[in-house]
Short mmCIF file of C-alpha atoms in Angstrom, two decimals:
data_model
loop_
_atom_site.label_atom_id
_atom_site.label_comp_id
_atom_site.label_asym_id
_atom_site.label_seq_id
_atom_site.Cartn_x
_atom_site.Cartn_y
_atom_site.Cartn_z
CA GLY A 501 -32.78 -44.26 -72.21
CA ALA A 502 -32.29 -44.08 -68.54
CA VAL A 503 -29.10 -42.95 -66.61
CA VAL A 504 -27.18 -44.61 -64.59
CA SER A 505 -24.49 -42.43 -63.02
CA GLN A 506 -21.16 -44.53 -61.59
CA HIS A 507 -19.04 -42.59 -58.80
CA PRO A 508 -16.38 -42.39 -59.11
CA SER A 509 -15.04 -42.74 -62.32
CA TRP A 510 -11.52 -43.57 -61.74
CA VAL A 511 -9.42 -44.72 -57.88
CA ILE A 512 -6.22 -45.30 -57.73
CA CYS A 513 -5.15 -47.04 -54.56
CA LYS A 514 -3.69 -48.81 -51.82
CA SER A 515 -2.81 -52.66 -51.51
CA GLY A 516 -5.68 -53.67 -48.35
CA THR A 517 -7.21 -50.62 -48.69
CA SER A 518 -10.78 -50.35 -49.06
CA VAL A 519 -12.85 -48.95 -52.17
CA LYS A 520 -16.67 -47.95 -52.12
CA ILE A 521 -17.59 -47.84 -55.97
CA GLU A 522 -21.65 -45.79 -55.99
CA CYS A 523 -23.94 -46.75 -58.67
CA ARG A 524 -26.94 -44.80 -59.10
CA SER A 525 -29.93 -44.99 -61.59
CA LEU A 526 -31.32 -41.09 -62.26
CA ASP A 527 -34.30 -40.94 -62.91
CA PHE A 528 -35.55 -44.20 -62.65
CA GLN A 529 -35.86 -46.75 -59.55
CA ALA A 530 -34.25 -49.31 -59.75
CA THR A 531 -35.10 -52.71 -57.51
CA THR A 532 -32.50 -54.70 -59.38
CA MET A 533 -29.19 -53.66 -59.74
CA PHE A 534 -26.60 -55.85 -61.27
CA TRP A 535 -22.11 -55.13 -61.52
CA TYR A 536 -19.77 -56.26 -63.79
CA ARG A 537 -16.52 -56.75 -63.36
CA GLN A 538 -14.49 -56.25 -67.46
CA PHE A 539 -10.54 -57.06 -67.45
CA PRO A 540 -8.63 -55.64 -70.90
CA LYS A 541 -9.90 -56.67 -74.19
CA GLN A 542 -11.80 -59.09 -72.52
CA SER A 543 -16.04 -59.79 -71.63
CA LEU A 544 -18.26 -58.25 -69.43
CA MET A 545 -18.21 -60.81 -66.14
CA LEU A 546 -21.36 -60.93 -64.13
CA MET A 547 -20.16 -60.21 -60.68
CA ALA A 548 -22.97 -59.99 -58.55
CA THR A 549 -27.22 -58.65 -58.09
CA SER A 550 -27.69 -56.60 -56.37
CA ASN A 551 -31.73 -56.68 -54.61
CA GLU A 552 -33.27 -53.44 -52.98
CA GLY A 553 -33.15 -54.50 -49.04
CA SER A 554 -32.35 -58.05 -49.35
CA LYS A 555 -29.01 -59.70 -49.77
CA ALA A 556 -26.60 -59.62 -53.17
CA THR A 557 -26.62 -63.06 -54.86
CA TYR A 558 -23.18 -63.54 -55.87
CA GLU A 559 -21.75 -65.31 -59.42
CA GLN A 560 -20.04 -68.69 -58.88
CA GLY A 561 -15.83 -67.57 -58.07
CA VAL A 562 -17.01 -64.25 -56.96
CA GLU A 563 -15.35 -64.50 -53.09
CA LYS A 564 -18.63 -62.35 -50.94
CA ASP A 565 -15.75 -60.72 -48.40
CA LYS A 566 -13.74 -59.30 -50.61
CA PHE A 567 -16.89 -57.86 -52.64
CA LEU A 568 -19.40 -56.49 -50.64
CA ILE A 569 -22.56 -54.98 -52.22
CA ASN A 570 -24.94 -53.07 -50.21
CA HIS A 571 -28.61 -52.26 -51.97
CA ALA A 572 -30.06 -49.19 -49.51
CA SER A 573 -32.60 -47.84 -51.77
CA LEU A 574 -34.76 -47.56 -54.93
CA THR A 575 -31.82 -45.32 -56.57
CA LEU A 576 -28.55 -46.66 -54.74
CA SER A 577 -26.01 -50.11 -55.64
CA THR A 578 -22.45 -49.42 -53.77
CA LEU A 579 -20.08 -52.47 -54.52
CA THR A 580 -16.64 -52.01 -51.21
CA VAL A 581 -13.43 -53.95 -52.18
CA THR A 582 -12.15 -54.85 -49.43
CA SER A 583 -8.91 -55.28 -48.67
CA ALA A 584 -8.28 -54.34 -51.90
CA HIS A 585 -4.54 -56.15 -53.85
CA PRO A 586 -3.21 -55.49 -57.19
CA GLU A 587 -5.01 -58.53 -58.89
CA ASP A 588 -8.61 -56.07 -57.98
CA SER A 589 -7.79 -53.95 -60.72
CA SER A 590 -10.51 -53.39 -63.05
CA PHE A 591 -12.75 -51.52 -64.53
CA TYR A 592 -15.99 -51.97 -62.68
CA ILE A 593 -19.58 -51.55 -64.39
CA CYS A 594 -22.78 -51.38 -63.10
CA SER A 595 -26.19 -51.57 -64.60
CA ALA A 596 -29.95 -51.46 -64.28
CA ARG A 597 -32.99 -52.42 -65.57
CA VAL A 598 -36.03 -50.08 -65.91
CA LEU A 599 -38.97 -52.37 -65.89
CA ALA A 600 -38.07 -55.59 -64.79
CA ASN A 601 -38.54 -58.91 -67.64
CA THR A 602 -37.74 -56.67 -70.03
CA GLY A 603 -33.91 -57.76 -70.35
CA GLU A 604 -32.79 -53.90 -71.34
CA LEU A 605 -29.96 -52.91 -69.28
CA PHE A 606 -29.10 -49.54 -68.81
CA PHE A 607 -25.27 -49.26 -67.78
CA GLY A 608 -22.98 -47.37 -66.30
CA GLU A 609 -19.24 -44.70 -67.21
CA GLY A 610 -17.77 -47.87 -65.03
CA SER A 611 -15.10 -47.08 -62.40
CA ARG A 612 -11.92 -48.07 -63.27
CA LEU A 613 -9.81 -49.27 -60.66
CA THR A 614 -5.87 -49.46 -59.94
CA VAL A 615 -4.53 -50.58 -56.44
CA LEU A 616 -1.03 -50.43 -55.99
CA GLU B 731 -24.29 -73.68 -71.02
CA ASP B 732 -24.81 -69.83 -72.61
CA GLN B 733 -22.53 -69.32 -74.84
CA VAL B 734 -21.91 -66.00 -76.58
CA THR B 735 -19.09 -65.77 -79.62
CA GLN B 736 -18.73 -62.42 -81.31
CA SER B 737 -15.95 -62.54 -84.25
CA PRO B 738 -14.35 -60.88 -85.80
CA GLU B 739 -12.06 -59.77 -82.32
CA ALA B 740 -11.44 -56.88 -84.51
CA LEU B 741 -11.78 -55.06 -88.18
CA ARG B 742 -10.91 -51.87 -90.03
CA LEU B 743 -12.69 -49.86 -92.45
CA GLN B 744 -12.77 -47.81 -94.52
CA GLU B 745 -14.91 -44.64 -94.37
CA GLY B 746 -18.22 -46.17 -96.30
CA GLU B 747 -17.36 -49.69 -96.92
CA SER B 748 -20.52 -51.72 -95.23
CA SER B 749 -19.82 -54.72 -93.41
CA SER B 750 -21.69 -57.08 -91.37
CA LEU B 751 -20.66 -58.57 -87.27
CA ASN B 752 -22.11 -61.46 -86.11
CA CYS B 753 -23.03 -63.17 -82.59
CA SER B 754 -23.17 -66.40 -82.41
CA TYR B 755 -25.63 -68.01 -79.98
CA THR B 756 -25.97 -70.51 -77.72
CA VAL B 757 -29.14 -70.90 -75.24
CA SER B 758 -31.84 -72.92 -73.36
CA GLY B 759 -34.95 -70.92 -75.07
CA LEU B 760 -34.30 -67.06 -75.65
CA ARG B 761 -35.65 -64.35 -73.55
CA GLY B 762 -33.43 -61.57 -76.02
CA LEU B 763 -30.58 -60.96 -78.15
CA PHE B 764 -28.68 -56.93 -76.79
CA TRP B 765 -26.15 -55.33 -78.95
CA TYR B 766 -24.25 -52.75 -76.63
CA ARG B 767 -21.81 -50.16 -78.23
CA GLN B 768 -18.62 -49.50 -75.54
CA ASP B 769 -16.64 -46.47 -76.29
CA PRO B 770 -13.20 -47.03 -74.57
CA GLY B 771 -13.21 -46.63 -71.21
CA LYS B 772 -16.98 -46.24 -70.28
CA GLY B 773 -19.71 -48.12 -70.20
CA PRO B 774 -21.92 -49.77 -72.91
CA GLU B 775 -24.99 -47.96 -74.20
CA PHE B 776 -27.72 -49.91 -75.62
CA LEU B 777 -28.61 -50.44 -79.16
CA PHE B 778 -30.85 -52.59 -79.14
CA THR B 779 -32.57 -55.97 -78.67
CA LEU B 780 -34.43 -59.00 -80.82
CA TYR B 781 -36.27 -61.11 -79.41
CA SER B 782 -37.16 -63.77 -82.08
CA ALA B 783 -36.18 -65.16 -85.38
CA GLY B 784 -36.62 -62.72 -88.47
CA GLU B 785 -36.95 -60.02 -86.40
CA GLU B 786 -34.89 -56.50 -87.80
CA LYS B 787 -33.96 -53.23 -86.04
CA GLU B 788 -32.52 -50.51 -87.21
CA LYS B 789 -30.67 -46.93 -85.67
CA GLU B 790 -29.00 -44.49 -88.47
CA ARG B 791 -26.20 -47.12 -90.58
CA LEU B 792 -26.96 -49.87 -88.26
CA LYS B 793 -29.44 -52.93 -88.55
CA ALA B 794 -29.44 -55.68 -86.15
CA THR B 795 -30.97 -59.24 -87.36
CA LEU B 796 -31.60 -62.31 -85.68
CA THR B 797 -31.44 -66.24 -86.70
CA LYS B 798 -32.27 -69.50 -84.57
CA LYS B 799 -28.07 -69.48 -84.08
CA GLU B 800 -26.68 -66.18 -84.70
CA SER B 801 -27.39 -62.51 -85.21
CA PHE B 802 -25.84 -59.60 -86.89
CA LEU B 803 -24.79 -56.29 -87.13
CA HIS B 804 -24.70 -54.72 -90.95
CA ILE B 805 -23.19 -51.41 -90.83
CA THR B 806 -24.02 -49.62 -93.53
CA ALA B 807 -21.17 -46.32 -95.04
CA PRO B 808 -19.64 -46.20 -91.78
CA LYS B 809 -17.53 -43.31 -90.54
CA PRO B 810 -15.06 -42.95 -88.33
CA GLU B 811 -17.42 -42.03 -85.44
CA ASP B 812 -18.76 -45.26 -85.50
CA SER B 813 -15.75 -46.90 -83.91
CA ALA B 814 -15.91 -48.47 -80.79
CA THR B 815 -16.24 -52.47 -79.68
CA TYR B 816 -19.20 -53.75 -80.68
CA LEU B 817 -21.03 -56.41 -77.94
CA CYS B 818 -23.27 -58.73 -77.97
CA ALA B 819 -24.93 -60.39 -75.24
CA VAL B 820 -28.19 -62.33 -74.30
CA ALA B 821 -29.98 -63.46 -71.62
CA ASN B 822 -29.62 -65.79 -68.85
CA GLN B 823 -32.06 -69.07 -68.18
CA ALA B 824 -33.78 -67.17 -65.24
CA GLY B 825 -33.83 -64.12 -67.44
CA THR B 826 -32.32 -62.32 -65.02
CA ALA B 827 -28.98 -60.95 -66.43
CA LEU B 828 -26.55 -60.67 -69.10
CA ILE B 829 -23.93 -63.08 -70.65
CA PHE B 830 -21.29 -61.17 -73.08
CA GLY B 831 -19.77 -61.89 -75.68
CA LYS B 832 -16.28 -60.69 -75.91
CA GLY B 833 -17.04 -57.80 -78.47
CA THR B 834 -15.35 -57.10 -82.41
CA THR B 835 -13.30 -53.31 -82.30
CA LEU B 836 -14.49 -51.84 -84.88
CA SER B 837 -12.03 -49.16 -86.15
CA VAL B 838 -13.38 -47.15 -89.15
CA SER B 839 -11.06 -44.79 -91.14
CA SER B 840 -11.55 -41.71 -93.30
#
């Protein structure tokens, strides 16, 4: 299967700081990447759809100014959590689709964010 | 509203004890039903895609089936290494993203 890599795999930061998470497609080009958030024992919740070269599409209830998404190339999307607070602590996972409209998403390893 | 419900929430099996996991869905026009495996602290690993009722797919001890309202993930003679959370998802109406259930956490003891 296709390989999607995330970095960092875990990060601890102080309240009020910003954190950037990178998502890379290693062996394919991804015009679209997806950012999910997962709380313990909860479902993966789609936060936003990242489109290469254009603005991301955010799901209802997701703050655009808090979760900045940039998709500058066909292999890299970044999620920046700005002015992080303890309630932003979660598991963030990115995913990408190899071929448009086939449906199969391949996921990164996830990034565990803890805000103190 | 598109929705995915998985049951049971947790399942404990003895090694070799076969069972099934259920995924019920409501969606306007199924564009694909997906099964993933997720280990603790890891991203989901793709298992199967099913597109139409009656379709079946197999991989080692796992077999996924699909009806018009639900999907089953059958586990035959499970081993401890099959312990994980199994996630079910359907494509949203636009076919652009996946809507996930909460998952079934499977524990297989030897």
